[in-house]
Short mmCIF file of C-alpha atoms in Angstrom, two decimals:
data_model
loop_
_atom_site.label_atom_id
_atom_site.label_comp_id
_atom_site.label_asym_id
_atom_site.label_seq_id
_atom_site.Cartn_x
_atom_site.Cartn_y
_atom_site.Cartn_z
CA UNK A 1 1.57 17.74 -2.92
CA UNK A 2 1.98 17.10 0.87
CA UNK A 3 1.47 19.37 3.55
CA UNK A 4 4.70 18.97 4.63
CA UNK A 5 5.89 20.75 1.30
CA UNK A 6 3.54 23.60 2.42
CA UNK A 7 5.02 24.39 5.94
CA UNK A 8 7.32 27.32 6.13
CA UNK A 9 11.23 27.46 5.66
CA UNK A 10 13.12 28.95 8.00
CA UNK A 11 16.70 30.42 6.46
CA UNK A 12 19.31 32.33 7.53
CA UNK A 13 22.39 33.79 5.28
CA UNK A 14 25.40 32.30 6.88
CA UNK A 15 26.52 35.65 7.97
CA UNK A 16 23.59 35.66 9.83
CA UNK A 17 25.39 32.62 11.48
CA UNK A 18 28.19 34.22 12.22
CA UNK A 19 26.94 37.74 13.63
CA UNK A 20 23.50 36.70 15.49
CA UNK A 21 24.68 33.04 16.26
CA UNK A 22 22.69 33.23 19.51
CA UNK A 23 19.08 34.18 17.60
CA UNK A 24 20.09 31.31 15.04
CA UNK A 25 20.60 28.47 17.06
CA UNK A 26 17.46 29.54 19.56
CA UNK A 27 15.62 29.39 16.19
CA UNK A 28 17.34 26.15 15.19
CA UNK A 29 16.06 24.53 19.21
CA UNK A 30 12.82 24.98 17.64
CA UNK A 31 12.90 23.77 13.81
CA UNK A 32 15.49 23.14 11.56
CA UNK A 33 17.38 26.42 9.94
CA UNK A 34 18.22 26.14 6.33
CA UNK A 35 21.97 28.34 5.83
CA UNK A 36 22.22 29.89 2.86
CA UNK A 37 25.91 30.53 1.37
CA UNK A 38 26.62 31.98 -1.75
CA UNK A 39 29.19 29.95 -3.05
CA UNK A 40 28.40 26.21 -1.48
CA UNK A 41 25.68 24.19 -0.92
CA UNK A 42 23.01 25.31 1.99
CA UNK A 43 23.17 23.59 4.93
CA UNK A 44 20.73 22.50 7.62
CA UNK A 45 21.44 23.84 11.54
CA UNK A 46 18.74 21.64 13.77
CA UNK A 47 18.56 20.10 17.29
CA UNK A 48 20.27 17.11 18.34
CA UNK A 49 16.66 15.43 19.14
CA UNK A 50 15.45 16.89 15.34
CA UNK A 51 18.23 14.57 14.15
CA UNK A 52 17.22 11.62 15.85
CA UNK A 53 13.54 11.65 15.21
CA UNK A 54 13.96 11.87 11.82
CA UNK A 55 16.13 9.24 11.47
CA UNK A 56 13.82 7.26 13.92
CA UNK A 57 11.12 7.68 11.03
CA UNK A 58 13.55 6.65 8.64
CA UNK A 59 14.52 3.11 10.50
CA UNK A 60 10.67 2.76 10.99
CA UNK A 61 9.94 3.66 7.25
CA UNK A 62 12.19 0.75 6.40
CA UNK A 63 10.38 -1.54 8.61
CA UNK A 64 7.08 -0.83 7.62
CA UNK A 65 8.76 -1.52 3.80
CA UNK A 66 9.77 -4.43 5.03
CA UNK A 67 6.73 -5.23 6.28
CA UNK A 68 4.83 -4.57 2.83
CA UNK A 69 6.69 -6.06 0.69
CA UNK A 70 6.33 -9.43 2.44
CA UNK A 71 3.06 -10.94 1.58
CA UNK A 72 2.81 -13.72 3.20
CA UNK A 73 0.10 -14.39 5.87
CA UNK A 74 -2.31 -11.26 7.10
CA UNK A 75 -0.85 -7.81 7.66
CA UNK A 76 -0.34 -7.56 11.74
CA UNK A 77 1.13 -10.84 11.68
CA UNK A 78 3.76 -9.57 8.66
CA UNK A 79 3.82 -6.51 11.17
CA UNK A 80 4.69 -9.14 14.03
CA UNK A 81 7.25 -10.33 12.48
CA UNK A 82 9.29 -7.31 11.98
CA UNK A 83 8.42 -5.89 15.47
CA UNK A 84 8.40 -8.96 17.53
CA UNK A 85 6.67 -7.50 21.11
CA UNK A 86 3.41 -7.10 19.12
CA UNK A 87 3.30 -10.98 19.79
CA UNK A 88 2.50 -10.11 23.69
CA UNK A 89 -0.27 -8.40 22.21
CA UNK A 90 -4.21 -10.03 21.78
CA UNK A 91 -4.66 -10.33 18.42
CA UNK A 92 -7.00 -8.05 17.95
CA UNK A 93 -4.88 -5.45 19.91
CA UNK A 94 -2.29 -6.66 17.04
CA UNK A 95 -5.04 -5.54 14.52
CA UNK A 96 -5.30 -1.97 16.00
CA UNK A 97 -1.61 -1.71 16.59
CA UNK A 98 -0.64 -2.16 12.86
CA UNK A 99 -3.18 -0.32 12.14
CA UNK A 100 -2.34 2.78 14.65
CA UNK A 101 0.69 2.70 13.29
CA UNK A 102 0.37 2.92 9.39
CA UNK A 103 -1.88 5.69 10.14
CA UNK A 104 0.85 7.45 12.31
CA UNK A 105 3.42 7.18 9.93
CA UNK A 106 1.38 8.67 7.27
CA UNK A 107 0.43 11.46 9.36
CA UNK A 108 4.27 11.89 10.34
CA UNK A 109 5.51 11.67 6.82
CA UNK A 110 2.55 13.90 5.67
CA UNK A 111 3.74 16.71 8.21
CA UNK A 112 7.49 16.48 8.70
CA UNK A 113 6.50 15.61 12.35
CA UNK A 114 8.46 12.54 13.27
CA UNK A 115 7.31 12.48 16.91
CA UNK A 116 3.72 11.01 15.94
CA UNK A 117 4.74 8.05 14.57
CA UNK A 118 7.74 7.55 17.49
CA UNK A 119 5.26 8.18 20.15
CA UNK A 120 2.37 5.59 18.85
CA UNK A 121 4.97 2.80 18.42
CA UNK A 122 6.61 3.98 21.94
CA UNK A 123 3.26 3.62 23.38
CA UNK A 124 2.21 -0.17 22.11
CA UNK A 125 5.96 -1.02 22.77
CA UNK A 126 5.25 -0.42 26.26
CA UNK A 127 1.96 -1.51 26.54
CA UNK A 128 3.00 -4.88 24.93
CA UNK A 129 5.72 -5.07 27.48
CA UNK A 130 3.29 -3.99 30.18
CA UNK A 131 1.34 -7.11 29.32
CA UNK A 132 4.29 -9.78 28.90
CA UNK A 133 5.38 -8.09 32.52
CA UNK A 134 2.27 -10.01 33.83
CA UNK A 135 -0.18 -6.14 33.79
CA UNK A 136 -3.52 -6.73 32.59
CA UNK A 137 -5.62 -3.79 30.90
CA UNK A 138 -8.27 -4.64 33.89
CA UNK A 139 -5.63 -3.59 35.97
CA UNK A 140 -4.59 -0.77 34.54
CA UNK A 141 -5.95 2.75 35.50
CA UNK A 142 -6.24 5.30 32.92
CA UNK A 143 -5.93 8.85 33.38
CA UNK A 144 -7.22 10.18 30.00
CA UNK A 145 -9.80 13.10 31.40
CA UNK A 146 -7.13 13.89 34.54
CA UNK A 147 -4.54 16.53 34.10
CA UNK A 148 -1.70 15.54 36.08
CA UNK A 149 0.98 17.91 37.65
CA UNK A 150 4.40 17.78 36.97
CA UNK A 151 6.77 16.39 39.66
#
């Protein structure tokens, strides 16, 4: 069973909709809100963003499908196929990439948290355009120990 299965529901009787509507969509900003009515199919109150991270998974579940069931030539190639700015990449950078993000999507699939595996391809999308923008990693300055303040 997944861990995902395992995380709590949030629900809410639809009259709870109806009289506390502030509470329920404050709740609903934060995670999805299953509504409960007694004579129709429960429905799901969530954010805007919610939406579209999960069906950013879903689009980049159907890639990486893609990507499997092809079996011709080594995996990050396959992988370059389907997501074509991995080619700006080193190839062992493409290595790491495809790797990086199999193990993303598992971990977002395995916790109902889209965002991991939008963020990791977000961030090689952008290096990989970094480096067909003419930036080299040598010239790049990384602030991984730094907090930095907002604007």
């Amino acid at each position: 069973m997944s861990i995902a299965a395992d995380l709590p529901a949030w629900t809410r009787r639809s009259s709870d909709l109806s009289k506390h509507s502030a509470e329920v969509f404050a709740e609903a900003e934060e995670h999805p809100v299953t509504v409960t009515r007694r004579d129709d199919e429960s429905l799901v109150l969530m954010s805007q963003r919610e939406a579209e991270g999960r069906s950013q998974l879903l689009n980049f579940a159907a890639q990486l499908i893609t990507v499997t069931l092809d079996d011709n030539g080594p995996f990050a190639e396959r992988m370059s196929r389907v997501f074509p700015w991995m080619r700006a990449l080193s190839p062992a950078d493409r290595e790491a990439c495809a790797q990086d993000l199999v193990n993303a999507a598992r971990a977002s699939f395995s916790t109902d948290q889209p965002h991991l595996a939008i963020a990791e391809l977000t961030s090689w999308k952008e290096t990989a355009t970094a480096i067909a923008a003419g930036l080299r990693s040598a010239e790049a300055e990384w602030l991984d120990d730094e907090t930095v303040e907002r604007p």
